Each structure stands twice: as structure tokens, then as C-alpha cells.
PDB file of C-alpha atoms and ligand atoms in Angstrom:
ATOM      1  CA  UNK C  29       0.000   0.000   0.000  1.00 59.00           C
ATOM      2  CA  UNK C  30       1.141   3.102  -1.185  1.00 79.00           C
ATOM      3  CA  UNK C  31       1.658   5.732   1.978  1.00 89.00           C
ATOM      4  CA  UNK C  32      -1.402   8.089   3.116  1.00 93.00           C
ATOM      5  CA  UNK C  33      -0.451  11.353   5.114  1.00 96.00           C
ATOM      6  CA  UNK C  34      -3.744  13.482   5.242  1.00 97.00           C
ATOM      7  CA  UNK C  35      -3.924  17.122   6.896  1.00 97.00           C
ATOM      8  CA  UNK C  36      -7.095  17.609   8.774  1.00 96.00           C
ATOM      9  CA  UNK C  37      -7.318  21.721   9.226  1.00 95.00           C
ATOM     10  CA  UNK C  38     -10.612  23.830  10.634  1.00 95.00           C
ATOM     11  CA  UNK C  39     -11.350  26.505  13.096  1.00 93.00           C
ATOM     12  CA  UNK C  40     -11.852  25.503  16.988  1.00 90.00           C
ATOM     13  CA  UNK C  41     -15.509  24.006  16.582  1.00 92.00           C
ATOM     14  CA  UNK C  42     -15.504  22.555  13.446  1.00 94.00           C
ATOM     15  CA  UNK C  43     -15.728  19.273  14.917  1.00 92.00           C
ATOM     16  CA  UNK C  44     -11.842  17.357  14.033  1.00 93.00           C
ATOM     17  CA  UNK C  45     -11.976  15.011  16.332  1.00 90.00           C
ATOM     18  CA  UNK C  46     -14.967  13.761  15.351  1.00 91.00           C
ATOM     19  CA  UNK C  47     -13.800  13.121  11.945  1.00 94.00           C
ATOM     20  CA  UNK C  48     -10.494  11.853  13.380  1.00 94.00           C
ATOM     21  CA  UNK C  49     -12.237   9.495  15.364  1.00 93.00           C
ATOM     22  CA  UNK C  50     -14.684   8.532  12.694  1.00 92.00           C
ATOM     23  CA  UNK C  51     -12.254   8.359   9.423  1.00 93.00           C
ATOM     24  CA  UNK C  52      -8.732   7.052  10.690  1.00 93.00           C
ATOM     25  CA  UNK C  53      -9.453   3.042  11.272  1.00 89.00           C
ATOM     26  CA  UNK C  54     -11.184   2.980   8.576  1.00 92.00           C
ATOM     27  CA  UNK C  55      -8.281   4.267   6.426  1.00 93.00           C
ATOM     28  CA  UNK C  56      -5.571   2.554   8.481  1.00 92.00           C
ATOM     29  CA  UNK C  57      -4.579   6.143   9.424  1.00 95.00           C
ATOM     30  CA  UNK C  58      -3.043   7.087  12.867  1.00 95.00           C
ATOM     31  CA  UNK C  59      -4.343  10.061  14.108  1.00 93.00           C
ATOM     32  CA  UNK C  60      -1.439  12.326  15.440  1.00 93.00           C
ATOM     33  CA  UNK C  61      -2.663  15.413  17.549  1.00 90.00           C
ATOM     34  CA  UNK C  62       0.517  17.873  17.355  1.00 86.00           C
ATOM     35  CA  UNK C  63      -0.649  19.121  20.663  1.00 83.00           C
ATOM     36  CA  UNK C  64      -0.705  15.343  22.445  1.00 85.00           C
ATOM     37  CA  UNK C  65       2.877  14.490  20.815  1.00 85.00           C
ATOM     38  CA  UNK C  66       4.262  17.704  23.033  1.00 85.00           C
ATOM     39  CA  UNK C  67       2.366  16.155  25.790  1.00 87.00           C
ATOM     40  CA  UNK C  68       3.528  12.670  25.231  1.00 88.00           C
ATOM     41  CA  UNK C  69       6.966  13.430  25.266  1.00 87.00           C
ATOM     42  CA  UNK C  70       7.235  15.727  28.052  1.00 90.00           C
ATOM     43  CA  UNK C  71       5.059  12.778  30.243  1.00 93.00           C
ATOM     44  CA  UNK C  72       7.761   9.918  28.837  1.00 94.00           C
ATOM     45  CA  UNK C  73      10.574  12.241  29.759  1.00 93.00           C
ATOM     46  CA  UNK C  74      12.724  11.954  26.960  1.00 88.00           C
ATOM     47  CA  UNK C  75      15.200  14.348  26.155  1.00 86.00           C
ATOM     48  CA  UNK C  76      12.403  16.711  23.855  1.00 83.00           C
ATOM     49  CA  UNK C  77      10.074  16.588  26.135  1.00 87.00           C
ATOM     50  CA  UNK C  78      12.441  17.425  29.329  1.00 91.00           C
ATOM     51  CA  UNK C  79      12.905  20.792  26.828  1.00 88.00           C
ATOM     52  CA  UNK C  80       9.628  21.477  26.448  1.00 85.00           C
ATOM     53  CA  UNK C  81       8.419  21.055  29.789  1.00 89.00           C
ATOM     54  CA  UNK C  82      11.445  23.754  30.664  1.00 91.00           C
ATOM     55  CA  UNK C  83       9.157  26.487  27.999  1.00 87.00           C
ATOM     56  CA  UNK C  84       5.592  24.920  29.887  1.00 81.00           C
ATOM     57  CA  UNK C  85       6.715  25.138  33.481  1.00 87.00           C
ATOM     58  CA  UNK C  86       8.137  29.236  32.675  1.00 87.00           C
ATOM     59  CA  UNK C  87       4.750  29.493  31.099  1.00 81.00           C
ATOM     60  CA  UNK C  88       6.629  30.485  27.589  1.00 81.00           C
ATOM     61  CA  UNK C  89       5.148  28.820  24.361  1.00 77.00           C
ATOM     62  CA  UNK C  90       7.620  26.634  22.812  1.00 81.00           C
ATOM     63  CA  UNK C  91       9.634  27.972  20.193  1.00 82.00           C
ATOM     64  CA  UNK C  92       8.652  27.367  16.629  1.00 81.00           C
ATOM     65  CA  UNK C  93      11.623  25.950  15.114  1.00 80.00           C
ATOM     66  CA  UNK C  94      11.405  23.062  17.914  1.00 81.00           C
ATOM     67  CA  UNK C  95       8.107  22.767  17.161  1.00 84.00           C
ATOM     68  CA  UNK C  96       9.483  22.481  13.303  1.00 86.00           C
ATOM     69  CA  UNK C  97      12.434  19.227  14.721  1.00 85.00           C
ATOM     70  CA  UNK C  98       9.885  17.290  16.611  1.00 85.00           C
ATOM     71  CA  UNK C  99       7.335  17.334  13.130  1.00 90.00           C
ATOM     72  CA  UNK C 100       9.540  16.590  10.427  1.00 90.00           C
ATOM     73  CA  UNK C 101      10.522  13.688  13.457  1.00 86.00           C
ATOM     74  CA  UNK C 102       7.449  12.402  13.459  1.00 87.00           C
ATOM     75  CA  UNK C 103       6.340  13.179  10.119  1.00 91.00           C
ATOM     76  CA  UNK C 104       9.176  11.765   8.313  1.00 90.00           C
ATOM     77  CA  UNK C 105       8.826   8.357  10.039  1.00 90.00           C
ATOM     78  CA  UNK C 106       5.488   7.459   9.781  1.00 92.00           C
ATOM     79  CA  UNK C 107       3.889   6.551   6.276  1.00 92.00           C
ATOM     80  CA  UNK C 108       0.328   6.587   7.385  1.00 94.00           C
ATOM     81  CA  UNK C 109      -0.996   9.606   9.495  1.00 95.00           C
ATOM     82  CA  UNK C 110      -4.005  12.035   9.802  1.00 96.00           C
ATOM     83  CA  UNK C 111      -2.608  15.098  11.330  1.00 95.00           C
ATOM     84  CA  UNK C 112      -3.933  18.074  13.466  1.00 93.00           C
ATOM     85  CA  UNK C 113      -2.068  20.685  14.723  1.00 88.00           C
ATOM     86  CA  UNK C 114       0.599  20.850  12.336  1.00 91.00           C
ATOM     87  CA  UNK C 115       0.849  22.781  10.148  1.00 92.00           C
ATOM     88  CA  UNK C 116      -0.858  25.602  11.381  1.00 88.00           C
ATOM     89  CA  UNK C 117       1.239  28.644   9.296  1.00 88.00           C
ATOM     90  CA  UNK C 118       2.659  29.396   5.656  1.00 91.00           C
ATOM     91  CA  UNK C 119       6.126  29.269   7.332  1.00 91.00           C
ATOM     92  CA  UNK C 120       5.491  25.861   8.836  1.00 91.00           C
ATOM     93  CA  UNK C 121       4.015  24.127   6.120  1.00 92.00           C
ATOM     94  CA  UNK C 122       7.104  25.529   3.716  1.00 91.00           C
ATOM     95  CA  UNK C 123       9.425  24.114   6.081  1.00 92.00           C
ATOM     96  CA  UNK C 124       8.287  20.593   6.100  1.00 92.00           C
ATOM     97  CA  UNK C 125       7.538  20.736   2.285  1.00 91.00           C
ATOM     98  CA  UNK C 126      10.931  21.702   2.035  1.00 92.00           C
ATOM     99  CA  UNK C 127      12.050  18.638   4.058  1.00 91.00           C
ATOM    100  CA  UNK C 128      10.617  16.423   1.492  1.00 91.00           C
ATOM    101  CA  UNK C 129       7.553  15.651   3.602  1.00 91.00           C
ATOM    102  CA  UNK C 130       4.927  15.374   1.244  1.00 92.00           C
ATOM    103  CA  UNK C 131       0.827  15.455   1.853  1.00 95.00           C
ATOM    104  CA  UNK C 132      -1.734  13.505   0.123  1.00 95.00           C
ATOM    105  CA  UNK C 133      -4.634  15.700   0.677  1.00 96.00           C
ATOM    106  CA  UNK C 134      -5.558  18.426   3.102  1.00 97.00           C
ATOM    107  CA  UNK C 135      -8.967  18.410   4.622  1.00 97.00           C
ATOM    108  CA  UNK C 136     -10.068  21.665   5.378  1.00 97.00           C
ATOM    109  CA  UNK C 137     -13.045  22.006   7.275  1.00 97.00           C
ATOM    110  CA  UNK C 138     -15.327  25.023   6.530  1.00 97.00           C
ATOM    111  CA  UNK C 139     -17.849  26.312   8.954  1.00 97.00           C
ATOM    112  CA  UNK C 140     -19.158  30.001   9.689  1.00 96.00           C
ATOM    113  CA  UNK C 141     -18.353  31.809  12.369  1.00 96.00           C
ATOM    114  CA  UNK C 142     -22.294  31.868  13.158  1.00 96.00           C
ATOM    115  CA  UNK C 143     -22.090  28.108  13.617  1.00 96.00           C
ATOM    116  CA  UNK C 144     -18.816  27.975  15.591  1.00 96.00           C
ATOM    117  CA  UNK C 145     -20.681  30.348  18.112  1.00 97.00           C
ATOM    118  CA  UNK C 146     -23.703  28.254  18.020  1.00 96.00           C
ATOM    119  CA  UNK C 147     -21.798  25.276  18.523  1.00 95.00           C
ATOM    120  CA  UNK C 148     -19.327  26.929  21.344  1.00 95.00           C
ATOM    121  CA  UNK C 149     -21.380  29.232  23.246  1.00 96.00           C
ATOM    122  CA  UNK C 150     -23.761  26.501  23.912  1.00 96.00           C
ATOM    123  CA  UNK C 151     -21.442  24.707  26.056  1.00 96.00           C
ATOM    124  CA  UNK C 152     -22.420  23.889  29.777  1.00 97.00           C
ATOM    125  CA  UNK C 153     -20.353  22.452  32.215  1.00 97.00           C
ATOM    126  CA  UNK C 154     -20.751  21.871  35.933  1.00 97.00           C
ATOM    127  CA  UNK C 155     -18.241  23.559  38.246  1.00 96.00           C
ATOM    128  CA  UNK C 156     -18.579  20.781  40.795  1.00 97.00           C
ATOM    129  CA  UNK C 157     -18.655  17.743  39.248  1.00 97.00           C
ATOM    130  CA  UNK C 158     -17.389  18.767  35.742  1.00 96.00           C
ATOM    131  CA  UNK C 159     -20.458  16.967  33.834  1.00 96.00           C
ATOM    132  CA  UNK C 160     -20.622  18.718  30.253  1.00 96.00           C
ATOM    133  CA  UNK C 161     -23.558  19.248  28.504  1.00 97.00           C
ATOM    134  CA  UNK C 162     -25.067  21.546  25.420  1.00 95.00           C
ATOM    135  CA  UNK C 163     -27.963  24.081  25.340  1.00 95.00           C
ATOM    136  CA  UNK C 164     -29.180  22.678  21.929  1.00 93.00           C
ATOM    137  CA  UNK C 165     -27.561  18.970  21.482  1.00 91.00           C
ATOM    138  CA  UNK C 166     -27.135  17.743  25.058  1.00 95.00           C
ATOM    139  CA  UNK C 167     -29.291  19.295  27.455  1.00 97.00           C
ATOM    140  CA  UNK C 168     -29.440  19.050  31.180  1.00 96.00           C
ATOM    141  CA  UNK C 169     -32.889  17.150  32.070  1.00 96.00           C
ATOM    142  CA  UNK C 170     -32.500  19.538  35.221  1.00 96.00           C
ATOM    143  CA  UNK C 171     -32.415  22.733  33.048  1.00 94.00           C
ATOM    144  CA  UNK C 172     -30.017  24.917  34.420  1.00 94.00           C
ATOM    145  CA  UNK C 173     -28.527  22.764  36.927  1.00 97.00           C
ATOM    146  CA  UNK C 174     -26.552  19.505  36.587  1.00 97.00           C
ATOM    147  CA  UNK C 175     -28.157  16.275  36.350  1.00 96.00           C
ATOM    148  CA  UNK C 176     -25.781  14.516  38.361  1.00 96.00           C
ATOM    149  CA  UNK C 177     -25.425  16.970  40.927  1.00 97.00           C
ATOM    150  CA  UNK C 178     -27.670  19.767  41.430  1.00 96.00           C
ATOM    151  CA  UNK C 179     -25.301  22.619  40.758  1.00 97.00           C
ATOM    152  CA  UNK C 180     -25.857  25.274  38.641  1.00 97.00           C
ATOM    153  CA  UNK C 181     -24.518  24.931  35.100  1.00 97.00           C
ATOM    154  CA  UNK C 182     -21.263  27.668  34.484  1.00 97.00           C
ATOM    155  CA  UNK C 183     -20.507  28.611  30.695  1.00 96.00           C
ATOM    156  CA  UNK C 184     -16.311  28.383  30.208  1.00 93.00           C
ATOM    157  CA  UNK C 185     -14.491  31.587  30.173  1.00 90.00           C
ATOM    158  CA  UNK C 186     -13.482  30.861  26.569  1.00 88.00           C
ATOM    159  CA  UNK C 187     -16.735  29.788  25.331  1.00 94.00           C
ATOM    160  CA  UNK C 188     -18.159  33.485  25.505  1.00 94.00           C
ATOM    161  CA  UNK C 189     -19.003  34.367  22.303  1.00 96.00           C
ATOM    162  CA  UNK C 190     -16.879  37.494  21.575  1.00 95.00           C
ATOM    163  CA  UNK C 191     -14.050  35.454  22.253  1.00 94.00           C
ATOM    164  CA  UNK C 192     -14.709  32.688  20.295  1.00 94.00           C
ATOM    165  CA  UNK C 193     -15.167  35.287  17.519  1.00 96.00           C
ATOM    166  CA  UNK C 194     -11.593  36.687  18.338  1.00 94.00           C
ATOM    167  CA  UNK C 195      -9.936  33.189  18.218  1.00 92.00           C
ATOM    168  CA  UNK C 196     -11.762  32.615  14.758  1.00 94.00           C
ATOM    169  CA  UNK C 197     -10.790  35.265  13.175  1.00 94.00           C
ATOM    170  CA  UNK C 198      -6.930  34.585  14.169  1.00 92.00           C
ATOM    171  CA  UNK C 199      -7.566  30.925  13.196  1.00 92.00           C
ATOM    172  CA  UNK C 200      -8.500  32.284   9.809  1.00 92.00           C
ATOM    173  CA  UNK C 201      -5.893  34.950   9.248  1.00 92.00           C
ATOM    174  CA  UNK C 202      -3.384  32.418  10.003  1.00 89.00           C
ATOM    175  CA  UNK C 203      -4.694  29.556   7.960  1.00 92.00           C
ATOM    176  CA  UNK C 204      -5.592  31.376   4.649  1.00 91.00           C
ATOM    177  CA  UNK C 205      -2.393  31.414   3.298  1.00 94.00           C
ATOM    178  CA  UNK C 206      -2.189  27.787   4.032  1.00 93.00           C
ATOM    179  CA  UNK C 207      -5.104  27.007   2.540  1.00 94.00           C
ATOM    180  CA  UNK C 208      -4.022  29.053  -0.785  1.00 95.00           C
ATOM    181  CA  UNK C 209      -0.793  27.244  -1.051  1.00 95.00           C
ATOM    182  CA  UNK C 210      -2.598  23.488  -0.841  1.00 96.00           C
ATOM    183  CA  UNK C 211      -5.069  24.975  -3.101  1.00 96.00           C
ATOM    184  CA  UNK C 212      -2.570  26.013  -5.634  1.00 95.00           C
ATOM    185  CA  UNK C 213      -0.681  22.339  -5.146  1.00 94.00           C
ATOM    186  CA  UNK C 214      -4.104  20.787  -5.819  1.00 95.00           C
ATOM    187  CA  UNK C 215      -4.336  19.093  -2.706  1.00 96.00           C
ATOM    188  CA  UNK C 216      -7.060  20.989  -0.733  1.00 97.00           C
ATOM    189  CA  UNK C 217     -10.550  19.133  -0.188  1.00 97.00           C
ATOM    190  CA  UNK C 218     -13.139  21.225   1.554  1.00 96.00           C
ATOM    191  CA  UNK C 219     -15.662  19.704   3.297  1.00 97.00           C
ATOM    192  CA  UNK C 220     -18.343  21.061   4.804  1.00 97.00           C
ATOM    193  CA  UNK C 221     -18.567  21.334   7.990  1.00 96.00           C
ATOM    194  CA  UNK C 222     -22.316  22.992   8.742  1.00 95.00           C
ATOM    195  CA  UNK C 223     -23.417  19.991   8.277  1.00 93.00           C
ATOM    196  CA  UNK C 224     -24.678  17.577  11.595  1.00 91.00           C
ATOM    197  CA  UNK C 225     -21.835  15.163  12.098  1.00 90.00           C
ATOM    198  CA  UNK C 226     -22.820  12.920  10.203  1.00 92.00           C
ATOM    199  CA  UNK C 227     -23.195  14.388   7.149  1.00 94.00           C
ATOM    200  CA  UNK C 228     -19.664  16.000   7.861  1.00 95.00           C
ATOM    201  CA  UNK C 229     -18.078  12.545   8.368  1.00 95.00           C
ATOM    202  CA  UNK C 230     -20.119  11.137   5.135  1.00 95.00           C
ATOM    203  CA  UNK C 231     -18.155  14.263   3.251  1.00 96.00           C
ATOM    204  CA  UNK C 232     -14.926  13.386   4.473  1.00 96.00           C
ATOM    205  CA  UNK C 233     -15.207   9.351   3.632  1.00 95.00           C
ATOM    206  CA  UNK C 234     -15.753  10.530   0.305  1.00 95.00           C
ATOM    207  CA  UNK C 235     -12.956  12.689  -0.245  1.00 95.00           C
ATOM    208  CA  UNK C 236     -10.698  10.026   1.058  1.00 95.00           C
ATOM    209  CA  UNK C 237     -11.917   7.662  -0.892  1.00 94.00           C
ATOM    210  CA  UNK C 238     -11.497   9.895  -3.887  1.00 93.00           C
ATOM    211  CA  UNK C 239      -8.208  10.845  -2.635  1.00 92.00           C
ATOM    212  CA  UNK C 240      -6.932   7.099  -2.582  1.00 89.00           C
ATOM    213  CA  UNK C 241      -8.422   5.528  -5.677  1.00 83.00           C
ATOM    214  CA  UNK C 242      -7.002   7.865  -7.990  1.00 57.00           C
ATOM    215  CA  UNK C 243      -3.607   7.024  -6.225  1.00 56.00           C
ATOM    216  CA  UNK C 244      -3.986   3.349  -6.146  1.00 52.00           C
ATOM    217  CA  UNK C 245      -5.292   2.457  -9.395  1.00 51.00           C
ATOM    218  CA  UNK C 246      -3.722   4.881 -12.386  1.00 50.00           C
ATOM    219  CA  UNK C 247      -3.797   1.183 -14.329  1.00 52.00           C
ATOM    220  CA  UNK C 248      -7.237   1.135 -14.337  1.00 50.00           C
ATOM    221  CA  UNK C 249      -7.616   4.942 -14.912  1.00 48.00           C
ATOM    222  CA  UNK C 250      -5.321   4.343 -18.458  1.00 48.00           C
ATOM    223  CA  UNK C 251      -7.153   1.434 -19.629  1.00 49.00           C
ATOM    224  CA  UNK C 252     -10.677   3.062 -19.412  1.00 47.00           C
ATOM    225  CA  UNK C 253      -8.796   5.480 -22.023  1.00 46.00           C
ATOM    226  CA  UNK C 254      -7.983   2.975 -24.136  1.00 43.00           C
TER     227      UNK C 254
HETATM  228 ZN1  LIG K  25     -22.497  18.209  38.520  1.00 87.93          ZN
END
């Protein structure tokens, strides 16, 4: 089998780990969180993570050309991978391009910022007990209060709505050059992600599968021509 490296990129909201969870065993793809690796290796202790916990216990974000060593690490020795969290810039994804690690496709999910808010702002969770729940897709039965425990439901700090509107907007003016360049390259599939979930995930399979029978059969392709 011929090697399948997949970007997965969307706003906070736009529901990637759902389609993580729901497309990478059935590709045979291992879904690599950029955010978990740091984690990962700081827990095992190993000599990049001993560095990185240095930048997390001063409370500094890590710099971005080690965040550049430990991807082209772990993106130049895996041959099957759906990845989050890298890359997230222009500068990033021209680094690793230029360290011969090549994508398949990039799946960029598209939602509005109306729907991110919807989606966000509609969070509950419950301050004692930490129970989470959703105005409009998991309600409390208890209304404003927890189910488990009788305490009054708290919205996150980050979940208020102007803010969610902030971190879209620097989601967006970060990623749009990104999303040029794997446009221009031919390797951008949008999907689209306003859907319910599973209309989202139904997108996705079928981009992937697009994405991999065009790679895997080019005999077939050439004898249809015939
Ligand atoms: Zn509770």
C-alpha cells in the first residue's frame, strides 16, 4: 500500500476530532494530535520533552523551530498519518515541504463563524462535578442545573461568544495562506462542515476515498482510455 499522510485543518468548533475518530481506522490512518505528541513526550521524559516542559513550566510557548524538529521527526517516520495541529502557518508548512515531507490531501473544514458560536457558546459544564452538557444537542434534564449533581450549570471563560469570535478570526488569518498554497498544489478538499456530524463525516469518507483511488489504481484509470 502506497503511503497516506492526510492534513485535517478547521477553526476551533468545526468538529476534528470527530472526523479523526470517525475516518482514521477505517483508512488505516493514525491520528497524530501535534498538541498530544508535546504532551507525550514531556510525560515519557525523553530528552524533547524534558525541553519542552522547561518552555511549559516558565509558562513560555515553545519555540517554533522546535516545534518544526519534533514534526519533520514524526512526520518523516510514519507513512500513514491524519494530522492536526501541524501545520498551522505558511512558514510551517514551507518548512516541512521543504524537508521532502509530502501530503496527500488536506482536509479543510469550513464552517461560519455563526455556527462555531452556536456550537461553542452553547457549552455547559458543571463547576462541581465537571459533567458537560449543550444548550441545543445535550441538554441538562434539570435545566439549568446539573443532572448529576444539582449545581448550577457555568458557561467556560473561553466559550463566551466574543471570544470565540476573536480566536476565529486569528484561526482564519493564520490559515488562509495555508489554505491558498494546498489549493494552488491541488491538494485541498473542503468539506463542509455545517453539516450535523454525520453528514460531515459522510463528506470526508468521500474525499478520502477519492483521494486514494485515484492514487492506487492509475492502471485502471489508463485502460478506461484505451
Ligand atoms: Zn455536577
Amino acid at each position: 500500500m502506497e503511503s497516506r499522510k492526510i492534513v485535517l485543518l478547521g477553526p476551533p468548533g468545526s468538529g476534528k476530532s470527530t472526523v479523526a475518530e470517525g475516518v482514521s481506522s477505517k483508512f488505516s490512518l493514525e491520528d497524530l494530535y501535534m498538541g498530544q505528541v508535546l504532551r507525550e513526550q514531556v510525560a515519557k521524559e525523553t530528552i524533547i520533552g524534558n525541553i519542552v516542559k522547561e518552555y511549559m513550566l516558565k509558562g513560555e510557548l515553545v519555540p517554533e523551530d522546535f516545534i518544526f524538529g519534533l514534526a519533520y521527526l514524526l512526520l518523516s517516520s510514519k507513512d500513514n498519518f491524519l494530522i492536526d495541529g501541524f501545520p498551522r502557518t505558511l512558514k510551517q508548512a514551507e518548512y516541512i515541504d521543504g524537508k521532502g515531507v509530502t501530503f496527500n490531501a488536506v482536509l479543510f473544514l469550513d464552517v461560519s463563524e455563526e455556527e462555531v458560536v452556536r456550537r461553542l457558546s452553547n457549552r455547559r459544564v458543571c463547576p462541581s462535578c465537571k459533567a458537560q452538557y449543550h444548550l441545543l444537542f445535550l441538554p441538562s434534564k434539570e435545566g439549568e442545573n446539573c443532572e448529576k449533581c444539582q449545581t448550577k450549570l457555568e458557561r467556560r471563560a473561553d466559550d463566551d461568544p466574543e471570544t470565540i469570535k476573536t480566536r476565529f478570526r486569528e484561526y482564519h488569518s493564520k490559515t488562509a495562506p495555508l489554505i491558498e498554497l494546498f489549493m494552488r498544489k491541488g491538494l485541498l478538499y473542503k468539506i463542509d462542515a455545517s453539516l450535523p456530524p454525520k453528514g460531515v463525516l459522510d463528506e470526508t469518507v468521500a474525499a478520502l476515498n477519492k483521494v486514494f483511488s485515484i492514487q492506487e489504481s492509475p492502471k485502471v484509470e489508463a485502460e478506461k482510455e484505451e
